[in-house]
Tab-separated table of C-alpha atoms in Angstrom:
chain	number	residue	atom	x	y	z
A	1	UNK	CA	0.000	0.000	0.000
A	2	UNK	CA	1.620	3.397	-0.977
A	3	UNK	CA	0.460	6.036	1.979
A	4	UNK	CA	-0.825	9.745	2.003
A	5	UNK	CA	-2.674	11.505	3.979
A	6	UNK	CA	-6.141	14.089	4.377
A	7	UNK	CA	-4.373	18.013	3.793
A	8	UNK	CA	-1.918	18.077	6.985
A	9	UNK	CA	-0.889	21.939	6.220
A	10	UNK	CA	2.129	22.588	4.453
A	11	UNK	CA	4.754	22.068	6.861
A	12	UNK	CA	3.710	18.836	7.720
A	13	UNK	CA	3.506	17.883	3.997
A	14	UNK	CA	6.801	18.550	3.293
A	15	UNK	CA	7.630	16.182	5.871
A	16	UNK	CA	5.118	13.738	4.533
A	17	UNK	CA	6.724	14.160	1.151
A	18	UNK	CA	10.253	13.191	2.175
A	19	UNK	CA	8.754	9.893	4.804
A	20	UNK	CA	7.687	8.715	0.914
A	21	UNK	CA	3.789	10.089	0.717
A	22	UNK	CA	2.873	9.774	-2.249
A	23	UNK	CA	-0.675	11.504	-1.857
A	24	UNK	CA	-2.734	14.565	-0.370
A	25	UNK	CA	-6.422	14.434	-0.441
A	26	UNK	CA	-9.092	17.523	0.433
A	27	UNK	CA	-12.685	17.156	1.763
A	28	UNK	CA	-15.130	19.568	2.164
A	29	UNK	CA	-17.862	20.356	4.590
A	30	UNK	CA	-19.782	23.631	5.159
A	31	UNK	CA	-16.596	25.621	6.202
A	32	UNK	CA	-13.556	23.866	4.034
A	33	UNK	CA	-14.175	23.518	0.153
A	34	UNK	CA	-12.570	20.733	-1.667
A	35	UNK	CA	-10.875	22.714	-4.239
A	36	UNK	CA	-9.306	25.460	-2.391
A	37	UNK	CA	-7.747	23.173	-0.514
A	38	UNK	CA	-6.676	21.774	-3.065
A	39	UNK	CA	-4.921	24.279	-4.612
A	40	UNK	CA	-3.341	25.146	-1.077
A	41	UNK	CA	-1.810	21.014	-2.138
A	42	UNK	CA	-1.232	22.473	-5.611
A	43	UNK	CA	1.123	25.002	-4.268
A	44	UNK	CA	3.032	23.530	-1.213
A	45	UNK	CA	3.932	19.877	-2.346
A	46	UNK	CA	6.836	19.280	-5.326
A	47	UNK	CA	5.936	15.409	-5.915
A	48	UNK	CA	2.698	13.859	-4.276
A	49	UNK	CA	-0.585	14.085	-5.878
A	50	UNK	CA	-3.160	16.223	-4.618
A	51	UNK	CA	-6.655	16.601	-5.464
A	52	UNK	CA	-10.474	16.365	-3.622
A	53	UNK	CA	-11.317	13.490	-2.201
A	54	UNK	CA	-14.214	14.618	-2.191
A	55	UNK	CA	-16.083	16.784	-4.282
A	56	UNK	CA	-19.767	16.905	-3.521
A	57	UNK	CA	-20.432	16.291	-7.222
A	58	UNK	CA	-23.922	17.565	-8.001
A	59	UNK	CA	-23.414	20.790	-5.665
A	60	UNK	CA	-21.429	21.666	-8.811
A	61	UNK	CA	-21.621	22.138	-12.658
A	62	UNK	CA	-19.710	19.704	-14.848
A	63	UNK	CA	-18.406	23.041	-16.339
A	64	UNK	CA	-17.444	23.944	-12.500
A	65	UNK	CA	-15.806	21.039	-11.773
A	66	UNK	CA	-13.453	21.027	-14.928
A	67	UNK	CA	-12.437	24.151	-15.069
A	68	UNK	CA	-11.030	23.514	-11.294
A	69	UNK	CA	-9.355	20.563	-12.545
A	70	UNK	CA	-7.871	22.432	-15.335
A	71	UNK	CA	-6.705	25.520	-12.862
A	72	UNK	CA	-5.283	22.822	-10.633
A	73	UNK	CA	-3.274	20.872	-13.391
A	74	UNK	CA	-1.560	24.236	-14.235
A	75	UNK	CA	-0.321	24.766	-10.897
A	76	UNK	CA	0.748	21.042	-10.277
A	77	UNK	CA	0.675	19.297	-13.768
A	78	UNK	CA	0.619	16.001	-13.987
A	79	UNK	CA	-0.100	15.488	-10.618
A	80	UNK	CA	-3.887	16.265	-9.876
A	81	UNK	CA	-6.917	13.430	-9.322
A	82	UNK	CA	-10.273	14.575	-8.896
A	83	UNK	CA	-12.330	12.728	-6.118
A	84	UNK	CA	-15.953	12.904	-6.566
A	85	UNK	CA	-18.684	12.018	-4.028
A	86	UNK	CA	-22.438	12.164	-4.511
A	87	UNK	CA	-23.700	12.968	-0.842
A	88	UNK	CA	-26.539	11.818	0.767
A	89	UNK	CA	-30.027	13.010	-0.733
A	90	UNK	CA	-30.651	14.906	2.628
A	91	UNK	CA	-27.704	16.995	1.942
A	92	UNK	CA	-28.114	17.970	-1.940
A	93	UNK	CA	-31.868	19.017	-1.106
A	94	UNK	CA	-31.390	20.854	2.146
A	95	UNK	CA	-27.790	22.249	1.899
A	96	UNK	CA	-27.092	22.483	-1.847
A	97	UNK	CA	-30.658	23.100	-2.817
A	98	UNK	CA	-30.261	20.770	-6.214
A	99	UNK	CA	-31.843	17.745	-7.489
A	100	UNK	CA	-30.168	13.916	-6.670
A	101	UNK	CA	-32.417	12.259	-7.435
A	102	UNK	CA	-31.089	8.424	-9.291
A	103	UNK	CA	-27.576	9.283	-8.237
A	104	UNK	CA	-26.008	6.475	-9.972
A	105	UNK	CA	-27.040	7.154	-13.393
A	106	UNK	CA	-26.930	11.133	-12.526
A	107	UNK	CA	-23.053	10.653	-11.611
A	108	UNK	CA	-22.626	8.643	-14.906
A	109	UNK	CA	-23.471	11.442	-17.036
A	110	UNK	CA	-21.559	13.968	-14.368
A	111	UNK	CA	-18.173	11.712	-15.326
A	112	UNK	CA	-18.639	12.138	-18.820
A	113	UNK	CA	-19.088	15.450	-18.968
A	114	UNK	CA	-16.583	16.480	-16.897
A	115	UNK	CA	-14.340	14.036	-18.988
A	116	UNK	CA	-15.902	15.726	-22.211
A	117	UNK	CA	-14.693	19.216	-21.043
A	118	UNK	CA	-11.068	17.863	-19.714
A	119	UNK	CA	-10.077	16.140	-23.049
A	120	UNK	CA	-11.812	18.622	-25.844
A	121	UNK	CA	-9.168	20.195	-27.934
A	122	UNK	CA	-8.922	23.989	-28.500
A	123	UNK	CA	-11.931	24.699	-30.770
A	124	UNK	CA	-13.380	21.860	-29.995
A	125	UNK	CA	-17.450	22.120	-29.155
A	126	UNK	CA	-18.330	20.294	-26.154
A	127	UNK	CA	-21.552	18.320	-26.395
A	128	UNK	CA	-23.838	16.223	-24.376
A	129	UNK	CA	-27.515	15.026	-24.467
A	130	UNK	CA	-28.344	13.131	-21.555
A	131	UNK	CA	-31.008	12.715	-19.049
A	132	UNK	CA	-29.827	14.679	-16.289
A	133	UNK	CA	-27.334	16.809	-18.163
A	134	UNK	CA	-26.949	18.750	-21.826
A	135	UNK	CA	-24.050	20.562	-23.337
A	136	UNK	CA	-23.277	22.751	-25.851
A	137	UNK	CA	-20.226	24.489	-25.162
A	138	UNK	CA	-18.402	26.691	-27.904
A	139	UNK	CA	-15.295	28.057	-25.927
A	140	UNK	CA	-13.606	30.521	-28.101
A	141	UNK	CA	-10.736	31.070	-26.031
A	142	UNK	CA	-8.012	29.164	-26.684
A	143	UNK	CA	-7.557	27.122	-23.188
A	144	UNK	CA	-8.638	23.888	-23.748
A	145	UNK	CA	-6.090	21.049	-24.620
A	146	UNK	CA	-6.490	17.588	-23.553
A	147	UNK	CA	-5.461	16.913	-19.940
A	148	UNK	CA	-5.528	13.069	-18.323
A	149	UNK	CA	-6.550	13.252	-15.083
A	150	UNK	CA	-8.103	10.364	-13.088
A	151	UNK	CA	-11.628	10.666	-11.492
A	152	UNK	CA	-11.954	8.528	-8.660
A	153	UNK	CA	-15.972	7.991	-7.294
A	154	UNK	CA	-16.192	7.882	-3.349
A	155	UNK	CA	-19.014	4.934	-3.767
A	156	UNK	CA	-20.425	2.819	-1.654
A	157	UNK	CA	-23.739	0.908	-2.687
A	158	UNK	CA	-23.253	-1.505	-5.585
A	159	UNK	CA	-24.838	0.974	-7.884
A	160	UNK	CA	-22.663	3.562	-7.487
A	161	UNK	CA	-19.378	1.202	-7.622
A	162	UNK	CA	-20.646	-0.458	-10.966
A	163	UNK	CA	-21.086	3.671	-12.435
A	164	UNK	CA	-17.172	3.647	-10.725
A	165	UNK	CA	-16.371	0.385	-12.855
A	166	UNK	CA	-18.072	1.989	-15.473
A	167	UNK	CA	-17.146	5.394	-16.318
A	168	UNK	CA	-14.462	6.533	-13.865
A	169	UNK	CA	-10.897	5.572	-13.182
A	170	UNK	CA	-11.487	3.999	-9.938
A	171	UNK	CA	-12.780	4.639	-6.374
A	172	UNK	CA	-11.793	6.002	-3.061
A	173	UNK	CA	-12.930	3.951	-0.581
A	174	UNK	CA	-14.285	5.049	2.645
A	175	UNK	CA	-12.892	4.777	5.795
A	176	UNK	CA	-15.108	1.970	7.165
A	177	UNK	CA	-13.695	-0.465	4.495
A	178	UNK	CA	-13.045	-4.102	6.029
A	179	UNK	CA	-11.158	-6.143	4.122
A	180	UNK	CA	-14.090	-8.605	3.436
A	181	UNK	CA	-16.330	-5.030	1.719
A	182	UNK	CA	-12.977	-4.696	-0.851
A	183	UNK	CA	-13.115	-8.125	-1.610
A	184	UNK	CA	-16.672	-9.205	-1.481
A	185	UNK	CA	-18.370	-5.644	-2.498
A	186	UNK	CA	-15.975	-3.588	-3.900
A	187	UNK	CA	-13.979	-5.998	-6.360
A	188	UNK	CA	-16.489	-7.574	-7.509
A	189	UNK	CA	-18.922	-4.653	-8.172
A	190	UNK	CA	-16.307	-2.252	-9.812
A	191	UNK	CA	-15.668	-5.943	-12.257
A	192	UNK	CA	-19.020	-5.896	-13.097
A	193	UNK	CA	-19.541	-2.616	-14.072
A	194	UNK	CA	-16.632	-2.191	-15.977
A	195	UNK	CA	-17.622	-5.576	-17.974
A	196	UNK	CA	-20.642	-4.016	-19.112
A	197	UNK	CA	-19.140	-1.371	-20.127
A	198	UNK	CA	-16.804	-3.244	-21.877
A	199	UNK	CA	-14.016	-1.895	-19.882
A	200	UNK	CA	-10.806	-4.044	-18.326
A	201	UNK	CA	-11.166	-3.425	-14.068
A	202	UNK	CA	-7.712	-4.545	-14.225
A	203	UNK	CA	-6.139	-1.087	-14.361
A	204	UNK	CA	-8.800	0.399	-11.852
A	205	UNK	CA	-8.080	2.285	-9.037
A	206	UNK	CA	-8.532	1.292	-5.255
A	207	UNK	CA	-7.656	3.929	-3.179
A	208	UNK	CA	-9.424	4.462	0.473
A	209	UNK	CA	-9.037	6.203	3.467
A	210	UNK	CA	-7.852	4.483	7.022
A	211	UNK	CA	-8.626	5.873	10.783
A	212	UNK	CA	-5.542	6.379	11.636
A	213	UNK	CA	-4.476	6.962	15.159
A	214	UNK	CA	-0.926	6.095	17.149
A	215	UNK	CA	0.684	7.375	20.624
A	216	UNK	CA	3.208	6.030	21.725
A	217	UNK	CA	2.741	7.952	25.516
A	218	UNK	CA	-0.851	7.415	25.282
A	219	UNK	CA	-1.655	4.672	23.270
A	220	UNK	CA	-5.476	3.970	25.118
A	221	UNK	CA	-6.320	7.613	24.062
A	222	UNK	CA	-5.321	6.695	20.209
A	223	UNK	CA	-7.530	3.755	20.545
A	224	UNK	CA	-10.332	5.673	21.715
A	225	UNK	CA	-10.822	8.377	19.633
A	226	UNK	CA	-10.655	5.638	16.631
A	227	UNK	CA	-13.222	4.047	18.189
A	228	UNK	CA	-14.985	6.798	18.644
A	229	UNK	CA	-14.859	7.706	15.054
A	230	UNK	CA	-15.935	4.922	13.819
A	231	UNK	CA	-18.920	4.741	15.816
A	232	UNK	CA	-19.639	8.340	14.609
A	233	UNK	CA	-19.648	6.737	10.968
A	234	UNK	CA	-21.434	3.629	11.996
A	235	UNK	CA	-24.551	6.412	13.387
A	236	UNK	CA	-25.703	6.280	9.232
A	237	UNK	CA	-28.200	3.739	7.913
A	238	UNK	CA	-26.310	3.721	4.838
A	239	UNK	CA	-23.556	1.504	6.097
A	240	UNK	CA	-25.804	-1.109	6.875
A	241	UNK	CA	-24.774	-3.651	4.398
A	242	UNK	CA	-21.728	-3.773	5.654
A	243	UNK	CA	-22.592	-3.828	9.326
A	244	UNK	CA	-24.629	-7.385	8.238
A	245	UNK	CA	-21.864	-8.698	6.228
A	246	UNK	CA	-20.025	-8.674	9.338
A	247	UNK	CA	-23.015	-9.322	11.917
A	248	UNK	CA	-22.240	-6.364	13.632
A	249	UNK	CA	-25.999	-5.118	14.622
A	250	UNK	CA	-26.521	-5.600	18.104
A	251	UNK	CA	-23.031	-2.826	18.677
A	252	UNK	CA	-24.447	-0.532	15.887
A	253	UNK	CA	-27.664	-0.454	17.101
A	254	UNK	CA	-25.758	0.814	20.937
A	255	UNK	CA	-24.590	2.817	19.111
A	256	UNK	CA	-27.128	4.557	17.650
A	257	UNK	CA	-29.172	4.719	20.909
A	258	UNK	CA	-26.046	6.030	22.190
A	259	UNK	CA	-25.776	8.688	19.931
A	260	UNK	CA	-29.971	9.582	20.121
A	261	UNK	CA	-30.021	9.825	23.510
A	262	UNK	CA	-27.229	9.648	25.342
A	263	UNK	CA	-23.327	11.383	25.555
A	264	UNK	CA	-21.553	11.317	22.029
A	265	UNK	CA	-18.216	10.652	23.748
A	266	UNK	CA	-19.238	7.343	25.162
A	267	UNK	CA	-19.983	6.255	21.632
A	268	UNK	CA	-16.275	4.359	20.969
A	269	UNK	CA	-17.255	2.457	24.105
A	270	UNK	CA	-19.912	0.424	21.902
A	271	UNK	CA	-17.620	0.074	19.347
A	272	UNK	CA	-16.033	-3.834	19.490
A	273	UNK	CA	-12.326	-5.027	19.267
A	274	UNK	CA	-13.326	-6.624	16.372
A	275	UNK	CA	-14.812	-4.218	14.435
A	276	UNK	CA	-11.905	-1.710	15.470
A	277	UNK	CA	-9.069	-4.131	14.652
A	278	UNK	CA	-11.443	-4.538	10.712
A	279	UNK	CA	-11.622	-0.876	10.277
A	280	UNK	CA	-8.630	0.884	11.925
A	281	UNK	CA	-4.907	1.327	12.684
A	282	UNK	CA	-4.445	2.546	16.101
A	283	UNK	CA	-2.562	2.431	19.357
A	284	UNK	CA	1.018	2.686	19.993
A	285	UNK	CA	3.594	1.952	16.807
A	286	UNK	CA	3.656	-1.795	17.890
A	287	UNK	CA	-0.167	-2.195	17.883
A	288	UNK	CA	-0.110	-0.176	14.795
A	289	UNK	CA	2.046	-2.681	12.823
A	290	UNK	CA	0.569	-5.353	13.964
A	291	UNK	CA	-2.859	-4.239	12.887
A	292	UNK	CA	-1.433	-3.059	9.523
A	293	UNK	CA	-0.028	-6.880	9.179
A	294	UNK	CA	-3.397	-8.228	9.911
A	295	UNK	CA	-4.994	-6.373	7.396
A	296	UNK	CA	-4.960	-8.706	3.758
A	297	UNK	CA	-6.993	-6.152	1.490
A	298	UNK	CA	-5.750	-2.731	2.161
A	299	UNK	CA	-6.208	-0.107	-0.394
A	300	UNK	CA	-3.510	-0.072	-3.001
A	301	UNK	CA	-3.016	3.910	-1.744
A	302	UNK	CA	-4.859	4.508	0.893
A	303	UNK	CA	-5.169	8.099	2.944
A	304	UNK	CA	-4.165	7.479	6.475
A	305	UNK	CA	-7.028	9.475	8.300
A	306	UNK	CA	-6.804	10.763	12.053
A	307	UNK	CA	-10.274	10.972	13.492
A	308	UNK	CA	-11.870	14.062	13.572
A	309	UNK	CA	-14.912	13.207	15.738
A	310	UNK	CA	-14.377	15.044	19.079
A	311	UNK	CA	-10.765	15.210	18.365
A	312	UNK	CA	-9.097	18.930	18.206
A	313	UNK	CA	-7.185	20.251	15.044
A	314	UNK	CA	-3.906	19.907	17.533
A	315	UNK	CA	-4.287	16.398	18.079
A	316	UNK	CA	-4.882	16.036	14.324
A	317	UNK	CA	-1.830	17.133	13.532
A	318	UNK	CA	-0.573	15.234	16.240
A	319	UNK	CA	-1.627	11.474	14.839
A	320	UNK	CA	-0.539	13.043	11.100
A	321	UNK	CA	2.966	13.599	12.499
A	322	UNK	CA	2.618	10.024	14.214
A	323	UNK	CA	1.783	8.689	10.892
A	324	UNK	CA	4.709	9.998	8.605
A	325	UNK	CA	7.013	9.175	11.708
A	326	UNK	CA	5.697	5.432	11.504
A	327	UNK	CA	5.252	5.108	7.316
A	328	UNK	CA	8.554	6.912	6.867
A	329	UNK	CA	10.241	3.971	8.877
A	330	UNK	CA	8.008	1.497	7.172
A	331	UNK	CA	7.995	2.509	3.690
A	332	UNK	CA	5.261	1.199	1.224
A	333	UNK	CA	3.187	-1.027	3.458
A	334	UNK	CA	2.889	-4.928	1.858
């Protein structure tokens, strides 16, 4: 597994860089957007790939989303992936105030329009006539050129990883991945839709994040606030599938009461051994590695992700300096 992590800030990047990280992903919520971070990436990083991971993609124009490509390829060409994510339905009606309705076919057309505008040639007119979107783009100026940048689909269901096998260059896996969802969901899924679409899932992508959190001084405190990000994941229905692959219900559903109705920092105290040692890398450096050992189907590049739930920026940076300290030592994990 080649290693990289969420957008650490600059100076930790350049440390990151030099451990051997080979990527820098951005997320967005309603204070951070995906693509300035980005271009912060862009800017402060000489080697590692950088690009969102994730873009809500329908709270933004095909048009939108290539033309940020395109500005971030100029400042780091070469080097830029685009990470796109279709949010839950809640969010694109209540937040974004847009239509998501069918979000696997809506995403299809999304790819392939954002793909239409990355590779048209100067002079080129873009077009597209499908269900959810239609182009007709005559862009005069000449600053198009064809650009080959991979656009990785943060899917989940098997819908949306068959429109990932299908249209886009891979996915980026989220960070409650067990081995058995990569090889009994994910594989398979991302085969089948590239076989329809008479595509080879050979040369697809697997990235993914991992909860990431190790102390040497403290190691119980790194286990904990895993734990207690995971359970802040497990709080959505949408996960569910996985949670019965792995006959996990009776902890999820603590969980969930937990979170209704009780005290959100209690929440990693539902959360199982087993489920943490399927989902996480956490503890002190020994722990660490020999969770990392344990795991057999680990993204091939997977973003090593310090919780975030109830966890301060400090600490953040604290487990992302833990993390190049450990991967820097390791190199590429096996």
């Amino acid at each position: 597994m080649e290693w990289g992590l969420p957008w650490p800030g600059a100076e930790l990047a350049r440390e990151c860089e030099q451990a051997g990280a080979t990527a820098f992903c951005a997320g967005e919520f309603a204070d951070t957007g995906a693509y300035v971070t980005a271009s912060e990436m862009a800017h402060a990083t000489t080697s590692a790939r950088t690009g969102p991971g994730i873009a809500y993609a329908f709270a933004r124009s095909p048009f939108v989303h290539a033309a940020a490509v395109r500005h971030l390829n100029r400042i780091a060409p070469g080097r830029v992936f685009l990470g796109l994510g279709a949010g839950t339905s809640r969010m694109n009606r209540d937040w974004f105030g847009v239509d998501s309705s069918h979000p696997a076919p809506r995403m299809a057309e999304l790819v392939r329009c954002v793909r239409a505008f990355l590779e048209a040639e100067n002079g080129q007119r873009v077009r597209f006539d499908g269900e959810y979107y239609s182009l007709d783009a005559a862009v005069q100026a000449p600053v198009l050129g064809r650009i080959e940048v991979p656009i990785l689909l943060g899917a989940f269901n098997m819908h949306m990883l068959r429109t990932a096998g299908a249209v886009a260059d891979g996915v980026l896996g989220h960070g409650l991945f067990t081995d058995r969802w990569w090889a009994e969901m994910v594989d398979p899924q991302l085969a089948l839709g590239a076989h329809r679409a008479g595509r080879d899932s050979a040369g697809l992508l697997r990235w993914g994040w991992v909860i990431t959190a190790v102390d040497d001084d403290d190691p119980e405190r790194a286990v904990q606030d895993a734990k207690r990000q995971l359970g802040f994941y497990l709080t959505v229905k949408t996960y569910d599938s996985l949670v019965a692959l792995h006959g996990w219900q009776d902890e999820v559903a603590a969980i969930r009461a937990e979170f209704a109705t009780g005290d959100p920092r209690r929440l990693g105290e539902r959360v199982s051994d087993d489920m943490l040692w399927a989902m996480a890398v956490c503890g002190d450096t020994a722990q660490a590695r020999e969770m990392l050992a344990a795991r057999q189907r680990l993204p091939d590049l997977g973003f090593l992700s310090p919780p975030g739930f109830l966890v301060s920026n400090r600490r953040r940076k604290f487990y992302g300096a833990q993390v190049a300290e450990l991967f820097g030592q390791m190199g590429a994990v096996q």
